PDB file of C-alpha atoms in Angstrom:
ATOM      1  CA  SER E   1      10.322   2.746  15.563  1.00 46.00           C
ATOM      2  CA  ALA E   2       9.811   4.674  12.466  1.00 53.00           C
ATOM      3  CA  GLN E   3       7.657   3.267   9.515  1.00 53.00           C
ATOM      4  CA  THR E   4       8.513   3.038   6.173  1.00 57.00           C
ATOM      5  CA  ASP E   5       7.150   4.216   2.983  1.00 63.00           C
ATOM      6  CA  CYS E   6       5.688   1.364   1.113  1.00 67.00           C
ATOM      7  CA  ILE E   7       5.020   3.133  -2.716  1.00 69.00           C
ATOM      8  CA  LEU E   8       2.108   0.605  -4.853  1.00 69.00           C
ATOM      9  CA  THR E   9       0.965   1.487  -8.509  1.00 70.00           C
ATOM     10  CA  LYS E  10      -2.391   1.610  -9.359  1.00 70.00           C
ATOM     11  CA  GLU E  11      -1.968  -2.315 -10.346  1.00 74.00           C
ATOM     12  CA  GLN E  12      -1.117  -3.467  -7.519  1.00 72.00           C
ATOM     13  CA  LEU E  13      -3.442  -1.325  -5.325  1.00 69.00           C
ATOM     14  CA  SER E  14      -6.203  -2.922  -7.573  1.00 69.00           C
ATOM     15  CA  MET E  15      -5.555  -6.386  -5.849  1.00 70.00           C
ATOM     16  CA  LEU E  16      -5.794  -4.463  -2.795  1.00 66.00           C
ATOM     17  CA  SER E  17      -9.592  -3.633  -3.946  1.00 60.00           C
ATOM     18  CA  GLY E  18     -12.088  -3.939  -1.205  1.00 63.00           C
ATOM     19  CA  ASN E  19      -9.417  -4.789   1.135  1.00 60.00           C
ATOM     20  CA  SER E  20      -9.540  -3.372   5.016  1.00 61.00           C
ATOM     21  CA  LEU E  21      -5.468  -2.905   4.725  1.00 59.00           C
ATOM     22  CA  GLY E  22      -5.958  -0.699   1.643  1.00 57.00           C
ATOM     23  CA  ASP E  23      -8.128   1.200   3.571  1.00 56.00           C
ATOM     24  CA  LYS E  24      -6.331   1.554   6.673  1.00 55.00           C
ATOM     25  CA  TYR E  25      -3.117   2.488   4.952  1.00 55.00           C
ATOM     26  CA  ILE E  26      -3.945   4.887   2.258  1.00 56.00           C
ATOM     27  CA  ASP E  27      -2.215   8.181   2.816  1.00 50.00           C
ATOM     28  CA  TYR E  28      -2.466   9.843  -0.132  1.00 44.00           C
ATOM     29  CA  ILE E  29      -2.291   9.431  -4.084  1.00 49.00           C
ATOM     30  CA  ASN E  30       0.205  10.912  -6.194  1.00 48.00           C
ATOM     31  CA  ASN E  31       0.828  10.459  -9.826  1.00 47.00           C
ATOM     32  CA  ASP E  32      -0.767   7.137  -9.874  1.00 52.00           C
ATOM     33  CA  ARG E  33       0.898   5.966  -7.475  1.00 56.00           C
ATOM     34  CA  TYR E  34      -0.055   4.998  -3.743  1.00 56.00           C
ATOM     35  CA  LYS E  35       1.481   5.624  -0.903  1.00 58.00           C
ATOM     36  CA  PHE E  36       1.460   3.144   2.357  1.00 58.00           C
ATOM     37  CA  ASN E  37       2.805   3.973   5.888  1.00 54.00           C
ATOM     38  CA  ILE E  38       3.643   0.160   6.994  1.00 53.00           C
ATOM     39  CA  ASN E  39       6.267  -1.335   8.864  1.00 52.00           C
ATOM     40  CA  ASN E  40       7.996  -2.851   6.319  1.00 55.00           C
ATOM     41  CA  CYS E  41       6.512  -3.171   2.309  1.00 63.00           C
ATOM     42  CA  VAL E  42       6.991  -7.144   3.287  1.00 59.00           C
ATOM     43  CA  ASP E  43       4.163  -6.947   5.583  1.00 58.00           C
ATOM     44  CA  LEU E  44       1.823  -6.282   1.853  1.00 62.00           C
ATOM     45  CA  GLY E  45       3.919  -8.926   0.179  1.00 59.00           C
ATOM     46  CA  TYR E  46       1.060 -11.402   0.018  1.00 53.00           C
ATOM     47  CA  PHE E  47      -1.543  -9.107  -1.134  1.00 55.00           C
ATOM     48  CA  ILE E  48       0.668  -7.898  -4.123  1.00 55.00           C
ATOM     49  CA  ALA E  49       3.105 -11.228  -5.031  1.00 48.00           C
TER      50      ALA E  49
END
């Protein structure tokens, strides 16, 4: 199944600071936005709510 690109802002990513989820899924940084390859952005919802 194809993955969905979940784009987070720096502010959202800061909520994942020190979180293994963030360390595991960061692919690259581009223009202050952080890209996560996860099955669905909803998977991160409770981290960035």
